[in-house]
Short mmCIF file of N, CA and C in Angstrom, two decimals:
data_model
loop_
_atom_site.label_atom_id
_atom_site.label_comp_id
_atom_site.label_asym_id
_atom_site.label_seq_id
_atom_site.Cartn_x
_atom_site.Cartn_y
_atom_site.Cartn_z
N UNK A 33 7.74 -15.74 39.66
CA UNK A 33 7.52 -17.11 39.23
C UNK A 33 6.26 -17.17 38.36
N UNK A 34 6.34 -17.89 37.28
CA UNK A 34 5.22 -18.02 36.36
C UNK A 34 4.33 -19.16 36.82
N UNK A 35 3.05 -18.88 36.94
CA UNK A 35 2.09 -19.92 37.30
C UNK A 35 1.75 -20.72 36.05
N UNK A 36 1.14 -21.89 36.27
CA UNK A 36 0.78 -22.71 35.11
C UNK A 36 -0.28 -22.00 34.29
N UNK A 37 -0.34 -22.33 33.04
CA UNK A 37 -1.14 -21.59 32.07
C UNK A 37 -2.64 -21.64 32.33
N UNK A 38 -3.17 -20.45 32.40
CA UNK A 38 -4.61 -20.23 32.52
C UNK A 38 -5.18 -19.89 31.15
N UNK A 39 -4.35 -19.35 30.31
CA UNK A 39 -4.79 -18.87 29.00
C UNK A 39 -4.54 -19.94 27.94
N UNK A 40 -5.56 -20.15 27.13
CA UNK A 40 -5.49 -21.16 26.08
C UNK A 40 -6.04 -20.55 24.79
N UNK A 41 -5.25 -20.58 23.75
CA UNK A 41 -5.69 -20.03 22.47
C UNK A 41 -5.44 -21.03 21.35
N UNK A 42 -6.48 -21.29 20.59
CA UNK A 42 -6.36 -22.15 19.41
C UNK A 42 -6.11 -21.25 18.21
N UNK A 43 -5.12 -21.63 17.41
CA UNK A 43 -4.73 -20.88 16.22
C UNK A 43 -4.76 -21.82 15.03
N UNK A 44 -5.28 -21.36 13.90
CA UNK A 44 -5.25 -22.16 12.67
C UNK A 44 -4.36 -21.45 11.65
N UNK A 45 -3.52 -22.24 10.99
CA UNK A 45 -2.69 -21.74 9.89
C UNK A 45 -3.34 -22.21 8.60
N UNK A 46 -3.72 -21.25 7.74
CA UNK A 46 -4.44 -21.60 6.52
C UNK A 46 -3.78 -20.99 5.29
N UNK A 47 -4.04 -21.61 4.16
CA UNK A 47 -3.52 -21.15 2.88
C UNK A 47 -3.43 -22.34 1.94
N UNK A 48 -3.17 -22.05 0.69
CA UNK A 48 -3.09 -23.11 -0.32
C UNK A 48 -2.03 -24.14 0.02
N UNK A 49 -2.17 -25.31 -0.56
CA UNK A 49 -1.17 -26.35 -0.39
C UNK A 49 0.15 -25.88 -0.98
N UNK A 50 1.23 -26.19 -0.30
CA UNK A 50 2.56 -25.85 -0.82
C UNK A 50 3.08 -24.46 -0.47
N UNK A 51 2.33 -23.68 0.30
CA UNK A 51 2.80 -22.32 0.62
C UNK A 51 3.80 -22.30 1.77
N UNK A 52 3.94 -23.43 2.47
CA UNK A 52 4.92 -23.51 3.54
C UNK A 52 4.34 -23.42 4.94
N UNK A 53 3.07 -23.75 5.10
CA UNK A 53 2.45 -23.69 6.43
C UNK A 53 3.14 -24.63 7.41
N UNK A 54 3.37 -25.86 6.97
CA UNK A 54 4.00 -26.87 7.84
C UNK A 54 5.42 -26.49 8.19
N UNK A 55 6.18 -26.00 7.22
CA UNK A 55 7.58 -25.64 7.50
C UNK A 55 7.65 -24.39 8.38
N UNK A 56 6.71 -23.48 8.21
CA UNK A 56 6.63 -22.29 9.07
C UNK A 56 6.39 -22.72 10.52
N UNK A 57 5.44 -23.61 10.71
CA UNK A 57 5.13 -24.09 12.04
C UNK A 57 6.30 -24.88 12.63
N UNK A 58 6.92 -25.72 11.83
CA UNK A 58 8.07 -26.50 12.30
C UNK A 58 9.22 -25.57 12.73
N UNK A 59 9.45 -24.52 11.97
CA UNK A 59 10.50 -23.55 12.32
C UNK A 59 10.16 -22.87 13.65
N UNK A 60 8.90 -22.52 13.84
CA UNK A 60 8.48 -21.87 15.08
C UNK A 60 8.65 -22.79 16.29
N UNK A 61 8.26 -24.02 16.14
CA UNK A 61 8.31 -24.97 17.26
C UNK A 61 9.70 -25.48 17.56
N UNK A 62 10.48 -25.77 16.51
CA UNK A 62 11.76 -26.47 16.68
C UNK A 62 12.99 -25.66 16.30
N UNK A 63 12.76 -24.46 15.77
CA UNK A 63 13.88 -23.61 15.31
C UNK A 63 14.75 -24.33 14.28
N UNK A 64 14.08 -25.10 13.43
CA UNK A 64 14.78 -25.82 12.35
C UNK A 64 13.91 -25.82 11.11
N UNK A 65 14.56 -25.88 9.96
CA UNK A 65 13.86 -26.00 8.69
C UNK A 65 13.73 -27.47 8.35
N UNK A 66 12.54 -27.86 8.00
CA UNK A 66 12.29 -29.24 7.62
C UNK A 66 12.07 -29.27 6.11
N UNK A 67 13.13 -29.58 5.37
CA UNK A 67 13.05 -29.52 3.90
C UNK A 67 12.20 -30.64 3.32
N UNK A 68 12.01 -31.70 4.07
CA UNK A 68 11.25 -32.84 3.56
C UNK A 68 9.84 -32.91 4.15
N UNK A 69 9.26 -31.76 4.46
CA UNK A 69 7.91 -31.74 5.03
C UNK A 69 6.92 -32.33 4.03
N UNK A 70 6.10 -33.24 4.53
CA UNK A 70 5.10 -33.87 3.68
C UNK A 70 3.84 -33.01 3.65
N UNK A 71 3.07 -33.16 2.58
CA UNK A 71 1.81 -32.46 2.47
C UNK A 71 0.89 -32.90 3.60
N UNK A 72 0.27 -31.92 4.25
CA UNK A 72 -0.63 -32.23 5.36
C UNK A 72 -1.91 -32.87 4.82
N UNK A 73 -2.29 -33.96 5.44
CA UNK A 73 -3.54 -34.64 5.10
C UNK A 73 -4.51 -34.36 6.25
N UNK A 74 -5.58 -33.64 5.96
CA UNK A 74 -6.54 -33.29 7.00
C UNK A 74 -6.01 -32.17 7.87
N UNK A 75 -5.37 -32.53 8.97
CA UNK A 75 -4.79 -31.51 9.86
C UNK A 75 -3.78 -32.16 10.80
N UNK A 76 -2.96 -31.31 11.36
CA UNK A 76 -2.06 -31.67 12.45
C UNK A 76 -2.15 -30.55 13.46
N UNK A 77 -1.96 -30.86 14.74
CA UNK A 77 -1.89 -29.76 15.69
C UNK A 77 -0.73 -29.98 16.64
N UNK A 78 -0.24 -28.86 17.14
CA UNK A 78 0.92 -28.84 18.02
C UNK A 78 0.65 -27.85 19.14
N UNK A 79 1.32 -28.04 20.26
CA UNK A 79 1.14 -27.16 21.41
C UNK A 79 2.47 -26.50 21.75
N UNK A 80 2.39 -25.21 22.04
CA UNK A 80 3.57 -24.48 22.51
C UNK A 80 3.13 -23.58 23.66
N UNK A 81 3.97 -23.51 24.68
CA UNK A 81 3.71 -22.65 25.84
C UNK A 81 4.51 -21.37 25.66
N UNK A 82 3.81 -20.26 25.80
CA UNK A 82 4.39 -18.95 25.50
C UNK A 82 4.24 -18.05 26.71
N UNK A 83 5.25 -17.23 26.94
CA UNK A 83 5.19 -16.22 28.00
C UNK A 83 5.23 -14.85 27.35
N UNK A 84 4.20 -14.07 27.59
CA UNK A 84 4.18 -12.68 27.14
C UNK A 84 4.60 -11.80 28.31
N UNK A 85 5.25 -10.68 28.03
CA UNK A 85 5.71 -9.79 29.11
C UNK A 85 4.57 -9.32 30.02
N UNK A 86 3.39 -9.09 29.47
CA UNK A 86 2.28 -8.55 30.26
C UNK A 86 1.35 -9.64 30.82
N UNK A 87 1.67 -10.91 30.61
CA UNK A 87 0.86 -12.01 31.14
C UNK A 87 1.53 -12.60 32.37
N UNK A 88 0.74 -12.83 33.41
CA UNK A 88 1.31 -13.39 34.63
C UNK A 88 1.47 -14.90 34.54
N UNK A 89 0.79 -15.49 33.58
CA UNK A 89 0.85 -16.94 33.44
C UNK A 89 1.23 -17.30 32.00
N UNK A 90 1.67 -18.52 31.85
CA UNK A 90 1.97 -19.01 30.51
C UNK A 90 0.70 -19.07 29.68
N UNK A 91 0.86 -18.92 28.39
CA UNK A 91 -0.24 -19.05 27.44
C UNK A 91 -0.01 -20.34 26.67
N UNK A 92 -1.06 -21.14 26.58
CA UNK A 92 -0.99 -22.35 25.78
C UNK A 92 -1.50 -22.03 24.39
N UNK A 93 -0.63 -22.20 23.40
CA UNK A 93 -1.04 -22.06 22.01
C UNK A 93 -1.22 -23.46 21.44
N UNK A 94 -2.41 -23.73 20.96
CA UNK A 94 -2.65 -24.98 20.23
C UNK A 94 -2.75 -24.56 18.77
N UNK A 95 -1.74 -24.93 17.99
CA UNK A 95 -1.65 -24.46 16.61
C UNK A 95 -2.02 -25.59 15.66
N UNK A 96 -3.03 -25.32 14.85
CA UNK A 96 -3.53 -26.30 13.88
C UNK A 96 -3.02 -25.97 12.49
N UNK A 97 -2.38 -26.94 11.89
CA UNK A 97 -1.88 -26.86 10.52
C UNK A 97 -2.91 -27.57 9.64
N UNK A 98 -3.68 -26.80 8.87
CA UNK A 98 -4.78 -27.37 8.09
C UNK A 98 -4.37 -27.62 6.65
N UNK A 99 -4.83 -28.74 6.12
CA UNK A 99 -4.54 -29.11 4.73
C UNK A 99 -5.08 -28.05 3.79
N UNK A 100 -4.29 -27.73 2.77
CA UNK A 100 -4.69 -26.68 1.84
C UNK A 100 -5.41 -27.16 0.60
N UNK A 101 -5.48 -28.47 0.41
CA UNK A 101 -6.12 -28.98 -0.80
C UNK A 101 -7.63 -28.74 -0.77
N UNK A 102 -8.17 -28.44 -1.92
CA UNK A 102 -9.60 -28.12 -2.06
C UNK A 102 -10.48 -29.27 -1.55
N UNK A 103 -10.07 -30.51 -1.78
CA UNK A 103 -10.94 -31.63 -1.40
C UNK A 103 -11.04 -31.83 0.12
N UNK A 104 -10.27 -31.08 0.91
CA UNK A 104 -10.41 -31.13 2.37
C UNK A 104 -11.28 -29.99 2.90
N UNK A 105 -11.83 -29.20 2.00
CA UNK A 105 -12.63 -28.05 2.41
C UNK A 105 -13.81 -28.47 3.30
N UNK A 106 -14.43 -29.55 2.99
CA UNK A 106 -15.62 -29.99 3.73
C UNK A 106 -15.31 -30.32 5.18
N UNK A 107 -14.10 -30.70 5.49
CA UNK A 107 -13.76 -31.09 6.86
C UNK A 107 -13.11 -29.95 7.65
N UNK A 108 -12.57 -28.96 6.96
CA UNK A 108 -11.84 -27.89 7.66
C UNK A 108 -12.73 -27.08 8.60
N UNK A 109 -14.00 -26.91 8.25
CA UNK A 109 -14.86 -26.08 9.10
C UNK A 109 -14.92 -26.61 10.53
N UNK A 110 -14.83 -27.92 10.69
CA UNK A 110 -14.82 -28.50 12.04
C UNK A 110 -13.56 -28.10 12.80
N UNK A 111 -12.45 -27.97 12.09
CA UNK A 111 -11.18 -27.62 12.73
C UNK A 111 -11.12 -26.13 13.10
N UNK A 112 -11.91 -25.30 12.44
CA UNK A 112 -11.92 -23.88 12.77
C UNK A 112 -12.60 -23.60 14.10
N UNK A 113 -13.52 -24.45 14.49
CA UNK A 113 -14.31 -24.21 15.72
C UNK A 113 -13.39 -23.98 16.91
N UNK A 114 -13.65 -22.91 17.62
CA UNK A 114 -12.87 -22.58 18.81
C UNK A 114 -11.59 -21.81 18.54
N UNK A 115 -11.28 -21.57 17.28
CA UNK A 115 -10.04 -20.83 16.96
C UNK A 115 -10.19 -19.38 17.39
N UNK A 116 -9.16 -18.87 18.03
CA UNK A 116 -9.13 -17.48 18.47
C UNK A 116 -8.25 -16.62 17.59
N UNK A 117 -7.49 -17.28 16.67
CA UNK A 117 -6.60 -16.55 15.79
C UNK A 117 -6.32 -17.33 14.52
N UNK A 118 -6.02 -16.60 13.45
CA UNK A 118 -5.74 -17.21 12.15
C UNK A 118 -4.45 -16.62 11.59
N UNK A 119 -3.64 -17.49 10.99
CA UNK A 119 -2.48 -17.05 10.23
C UNK A 119 -2.77 -17.40 8.78
N UNK A 120 -2.94 -16.37 7.95
CA UNK A 120 -3.17 -16.55 6.51
C UNK A 120 -1.81 -16.55 5.82
N UNK A 121 -1.48 -17.64 5.12
CA UNK A 121 -0.16 -17.77 4.50
C UNK A 121 -0.29 -17.90 2.99
N UNK A 122 0.56 -17.17 2.28
CA UNK A 122 0.69 -17.35 0.84
C UNK A 122 2.16 -17.47 0.49
N UNK A 123 2.42 -17.94 -0.71
CA UNK A 123 3.78 -18.14 -1.21
C UNK A 123 4.18 -16.90 -2.00
N UNK A 124 5.23 -16.23 -1.57
CA UNK A 124 5.70 -15.01 -2.23
C UNK A 124 6.06 -15.22 -3.70
N UNK A 125 6.29 -16.46 -4.10
CA UNK A 125 6.68 -16.74 -5.49
C UNK A 125 5.50 -17.21 -6.34
N UNK A 126 4.32 -17.32 -5.75
CA UNK A 126 3.13 -17.81 -6.46
C UNK A 126 1.97 -16.84 -6.25
N UNK A 127 1.76 -15.96 -7.21
CA UNK A 127 0.75 -14.90 -7.06
C UNK A 127 -0.66 -15.47 -6.83
N UNK A 128 -0.96 -16.59 -7.44
CA UNK A 128 -2.29 -17.18 -7.28
C UNK A 128 -2.60 -17.49 -5.82
N UNK A 129 -1.59 -17.92 -5.07
CA UNK A 129 -1.81 -18.24 -3.65
C UNK A 129 -2.15 -16.99 -2.85
N UNK A 130 -1.67 -15.85 -3.30
CA UNK A 130 -1.98 -14.56 -2.68
C UNK A 130 -3.47 -14.24 -2.86
N UNK A 131 -3.93 -14.33 -4.10
CA UNK A 131 -5.33 -14.00 -4.37
C UNK A 131 -6.30 -15.03 -3.80
N UNK A 132 -5.87 -16.26 -3.64
CA UNK A 132 -6.73 -17.29 -3.06
C UNK A 132 -7.02 -17.05 -1.58
N UNK A 133 -6.27 -16.16 -0.94
CA UNK A 133 -6.53 -15.88 0.47
C UNK A 133 -7.91 -15.27 0.70
N UNK A 134 -8.47 -14.64 -0.32
CA UNK A 134 -9.85 -14.12 -0.19
C UNK A 134 -10.81 -15.29 0.04
N UNK A 135 -10.62 -16.40 -0.68
CA UNK A 135 -11.45 -17.59 -0.48
C UNK A 135 -11.24 -18.16 0.92
N UNK A 136 -9.98 -18.16 1.36
CA UNK A 136 -9.69 -18.67 2.70
C UNK A 136 -10.38 -17.81 3.75
N UNK A 137 -10.37 -16.50 3.57
CA UNK A 137 -11.03 -15.60 4.52
C UNK A 137 -12.52 -15.92 4.59
N UNK A 138 -13.15 -16.09 3.43
CA UNK A 138 -14.58 -16.40 3.40
C UNK A 138 -14.87 -17.73 4.10
N UNK A 139 -14.02 -18.72 3.85
CA UNK A 139 -14.20 -20.03 4.48
C UNK A 139 -14.07 -19.92 6.00
N UNK A 140 -13.04 -19.24 6.46
CA UNK A 140 -12.81 -19.08 7.90
C UNK A 140 -13.95 -18.32 8.55
N UNK A 141 -14.29 -17.16 7.98
CA UNK A 141 -15.29 -16.31 8.61
C UNK A 141 -16.69 -16.91 8.57
N UNK A 142 -16.98 -17.76 7.58
CA UNK A 142 -18.29 -18.42 7.57
C UNK A 142 -18.38 -19.44 8.70
N UNK A 143 -17.25 -19.89 9.21
CA UNK A 143 -17.24 -20.85 10.31
C UNK A 143 -17.15 -20.19 11.68
N UNK A 144 -16.29 -19.17 11.82
CA UNK A 144 -16.03 -18.62 13.16
C UNK A 144 -16.13 -17.10 13.25
N UNK A 145 -16.46 -16.44 12.16
CA UNK A 145 -16.52 -14.98 12.19
C UNK A 145 -15.13 -14.37 12.10
N UNK A 146 -15.04 -13.10 12.44
CA UNK A 146 -13.76 -12.39 12.35
C UNK A 146 -13.02 -12.56 13.67
N UNK A 147 -11.79 -13.03 13.57
CA UNK A 147 -10.92 -13.20 14.74
C UNK A 147 -9.58 -12.53 14.42
N UNK A 148 -8.76 -12.27 15.43
CA UNK A 148 -7.44 -11.70 15.17
C UNK A 148 -6.68 -12.57 14.17
N UNK A 149 -5.97 -11.90 13.26
CA UNK A 149 -5.22 -12.64 12.25
C UNK A 149 -4.04 -11.84 11.77
N UNK A 150 -3.11 -12.56 11.17
CA UNK A 150 -1.97 -11.92 10.53
C UNK A 150 -1.83 -12.50 9.13
N UNK A 151 -1.32 -11.69 8.24
CA UNK A 151 -1.07 -12.07 6.86
C UNK A 151 0.41 -12.34 6.70
N UNK A 152 0.74 -13.49 6.11
CA UNK A 152 2.14 -13.90 5.97
C UNK A 152 2.45 -14.27 4.53
N UNK A 153 3.45 -13.60 3.97
CA UNK A 153 4.03 -13.99 2.69
C UNK A 153 5.26 -14.82 3.00
N UNK A 154 5.24 -16.09 2.68
CA UNK A 154 6.33 -17.01 3.04
C UNK A 154 7.24 -17.26 1.84
N UNK A 155 8.39 -17.82 2.10
CA UNK A 155 9.43 -18.18 1.12
C UNK A 155 10.22 -16.96 0.67
N UNK A 156 10.44 -16.04 1.59
CA UNK A 156 11.23 -14.85 1.32
C UNK A 156 12.61 -15.21 0.79
N UNK A 157 13.15 -16.31 1.25
CA UNK A 157 14.48 -16.74 0.81
C UNK A 157 14.54 -17.01 -0.69
N UNK A 158 13.40 -17.29 -1.32
CA UNK A 158 13.38 -17.57 -2.75
C UNK A 158 13.29 -16.31 -3.60
N UNK A 159 12.98 -15.17 -3.00
CA UNK A 159 12.85 -13.94 -3.80
C UNK A 159 13.81 -12.84 -3.40
N UNK A 160 14.69 -13.09 -2.46
CA UNK A 160 15.56 -12.01 -1.98
C UNK A 160 16.41 -11.39 -3.08
N UNK A 161 16.74 -12.14 -4.11
CA UNK A 161 17.55 -11.58 -5.19
C UNK A 161 16.68 -11.01 -6.31
N UNK A 162 15.37 -11.11 -6.17
CA UNK A 162 14.45 -10.62 -7.19
C UNK A 162 13.50 -9.60 -6.56
N UNK A 163 12.66 -9.01 -7.37
CA UNK A 163 11.60 -8.17 -6.84
C UNK A 163 10.42 -9.06 -6.47
N UNK A 164 9.67 -8.65 -5.48
CA UNK A 164 8.48 -9.40 -5.09
C UNK A 164 7.47 -9.39 -6.22
N UNK A 165 6.71 -10.47 -6.35
CA UNK A 165 5.68 -10.52 -7.39
C UNK A 165 4.41 -9.81 -6.96
N UNK A 166 4.33 -9.44 -5.69
CA UNK A 166 3.18 -8.72 -5.16
C UNK A 166 3.62 -7.30 -4.85
N UNK A 167 2.93 -6.32 -5.45
CA UNK A 167 3.33 -4.95 -5.15
C UNK A 167 2.64 -4.44 -3.88
N UNK A 168 3.10 -3.31 -3.40
CA UNK A 168 2.65 -2.76 -2.13
C UNK A 168 1.14 -2.50 -2.12
N UNK A 169 0.60 -1.97 -3.22
CA UNK A 169 -0.82 -1.65 -3.28
C UNK A 169 -1.67 -2.92 -3.19
N UNK A 170 -1.23 -3.98 -3.88
CA UNK A 170 -1.97 -5.25 -3.83
C UNK A 170 -1.96 -5.81 -2.41
N UNK A 171 -0.82 -5.74 -1.79
CA UNK A 171 -0.67 -6.27 -0.44
C UNK A 171 -1.53 -5.49 0.55
N UNK A 172 -1.54 -4.18 0.43
CA UNK A 172 -2.35 -3.34 1.31
C UNK A 172 -3.83 -3.64 1.11
N UNK A 173 -4.24 -3.81 -0.15
CA UNK A 173 -5.64 -4.13 -0.45
C UNK A 173 -6.04 -5.44 0.22
N UNK A 174 -5.21 -6.48 0.06
CA UNK A 174 -5.55 -7.78 0.64
C UNK A 174 -5.52 -7.72 2.16
N UNK A 175 -4.54 -7.06 2.71
CA UNK A 175 -4.43 -6.94 4.17
C UNK A 175 -5.71 -6.31 4.73
N UNK A 176 -6.19 -5.27 4.08
CA UNK A 176 -7.42 -4.61 4.52
C UNK A 176 -8.63 -5.51 4.34
N UNK A 177 -8.66 -6.26 3.22
CA UNK A 177 -9.75 -7.20 2.96
C UNK A 177 -9.81 -8.31 3.99
N UNK A 178 -8.66 -8.73 4.47
CA UNK A 178 -8.60 -9.79 5.47
C UNK A 178 -8.77 -9.25 6.88
N UNK A 179 -8.97 -7.96 7.00
CA UNK A 179 -9.00 -7.28 8.29
C UNK A 179 -7.74 -7.57 9.10
N UNK A 180 -6.63 -7.71 8.40
CA UNK A 180 -5.34 -7.93 9.06
C UNK A 180 -4.66 -6.59 9.25
N UNK A 181 -4.22 -6.34 10.46
CA UNK A 181 -3.46 -5.12 10.71
C UNK A 181 -1.98 -5.36 10.54
N UNK A 182 -1.59 -6.63 10.47
CA UNK A 182 -0.16 -6.96 10.44
C UNK A 182 0.16 -7.88 9.28
N UNK A 183 1.27 -7.55 8.62
CA UNK A 183 1.75 -8.32 7.48
C UNK A 183 3.24 -8.60 7.68
N UNK A 184 3.62 -9.83 7.44
CA UNK A 184 5.03 -10.23 7.57
C UNK A 184 5.45 -11.01 6.33
N UNK A 185 6.67 -10.78 5.91
CA UNK A 185 7.29 -11.63 4.89
C UNK A 185 8.30 -12.49 5.64
N UNK A 186 8.12 -13.80 5.53
CA UNK A 186 8.91 -14.74 6.32
C UNK A 186 9.71 -15.69 5.44
N UNK A 187 10.69 -16.29 6.06
CA UNK A 187 11.41 -17.41 5.47
C UNK A 187 11.42 -18.52 6.50
N UNK A 188 10.64 -19.56 6.24
CA UNK A 188 10.65 -20.72 7.14
C UNK A 188 12.02 -21.38 7.08
N UNK A 189 12.69 -21.25 5.96
CA UNK A 189 14.01 -21.87 5.81
C UNK A 189 15.03 -21.25 6.76
N UNK A 190 15.05 -19.93 6.84
CA UNK A 190 16.03 -19.24 7.67
C UNK A 190 15.46 -18.71 8.99
N UNK A 191 14.16 -18.86 9.19
CA UNK A 191 13.53 -18.39 10.42
C UNK A 191 13.22 -16.91 10.43
N UNK A 192 13.35 -16.25 9.30
CA UNK A 192 13.13 -14.81 9.22
C UNK A 192 11.69 -14.44 9.61
N UNK A 193 11.56 -13.68 10.66
CA UNK A 193 10.29 -13.13 11.18
C UNK A 193 9.26 -14.18 11.59
N UNK A 194 9.65 -15.43 11.69
CA UNK A 194 8.70 -16.48 12.08
C UNK A 194 8.20 -16.26 13.51
N UNK A 195 9.11 -16.04 14.44
CA UNK A 195 8.70 -15.80 15.83
C UNK A 195 7.82 -14.57 15.95
N UNK A 196 8.12 -13.53 15.17
CA UNK A 196 7.33 -12.30 15.22
C UNK A 196 5.88 -12.54 14.85
N UNK A 197 5.65 -13.41 13.86
CA UNK A 197 4.28 -13.73 13.43
C UNK A 197 3.48 -14.29 14.60
N UNK A 198 4.02 -15.31 15.23
CA UNK A 198 3.30 -15.97 16.32
C UNK A 198 3.21 -15.07 17.56
N UNK A 199 4.24 -14.31 17.82
CA UNK A 199 4.23 -13.40 18.96
C UNK A 199 3.16 -12.32 18.79
N UNK A 200 3.10 -11.73 17.62
CA UNK A 200 2.11 -10.68 17.37
C UNK A 200 0.69 -11.23 17.47
N UNK A 201 0.45 -12.39 16.88
CA UNK A 201 -0.89 -12.97 16.96
C UNK A 201 -1.26 -13.31 18.40
N UNK A 202 -0.32 -13.83 19.15
CA UNK A 202 -0.57 -14.15 20.56
C UNK A 202 -0.91 -12.87 21.34
N UNK A 203 -0.19 -11.80 21.08
CA UNK A 203 -0.47 -10.52 21.74
C UNK A 203 -1.88 -10.03 21.40
N UNK A 204 -2.26 -10.14 20.13
CA UNK A 204 -3.60 -9.70 19.71
C UNK A 204 -4.69 -10.51 20.40
N UNK A 205 -4.51 -11.82 20.46
CA UNK A 205 -5.51 -12.68 21.10
C UNK A 205 -5.59 -12.39 22.60
N UNK A 206 -4.44 -12.20 23.22
CA UNK A 206 -4.40 -11.93 24.66
C UNK A 206 -5.08 -10.60 24.98
N UNK A 207 -4.85 -9.61 24.14
CA UNK A 207 -5.47 -8.29 24.35
C UNK A 207 -6.99 -8.40 24.31
N UNK A 208 -7.51 -9.14 23.35
CA UNK A 208 -8.96 -9.33 23.25
C UNK A 208 -9.48 -10.11 24.45
N UNK A 209 -8.73 -11.11 24.89
CA UNK A 209 -9.12 -11.90 26.05
C UNK A 209 -9.26 -11.02 27.29
N UNK A 210 -8.37 -10.05 27.43
CA UNK A 210 -8.39 -9.17 28.60
C UNK A 210 -9.54 -8.17 28.57
N UNK A 211 -10.08 -7.88 27.39
CA UNK A 211 -11.14 -6.85 27.28
C UNK A 211 -12.48 -7.33 27.78
#
């Protein structure tokens, strides 16, 4: 029998506006694609209870969807406080959003330091018939720069690898919690 959750982890999803942070989160929480997702103003947060095989109790994930617009930069630092994990998201069809993740890393780390994180290229469904605009070397360079050990290409539309992103980050946070 699973006891009520003792473990609580705050996670922030960051990246430029329009990369699919909200739809990624909606797919994770509801197993549905929300095609009419509105641009996040400020932030939204959601809670999900997760069971890991090696945890005796449920884990509470409080997931914060942060606005990607530059003019919200001044308020985001308050939302980073207490975060134990970060999901860096870029749009696989927009190379600029990939390179902007360096700025996101600097913003996050200036607020909370280095925490477990995963790198996510979203909108895989839009490039499946084409070649990716990001080559392997670029991706490896950014992954190393973000101190991310894990990289996923996801489709919030079809749910491709969405659960894996959150599961891996939860495992990383739980492992650090146990140490």
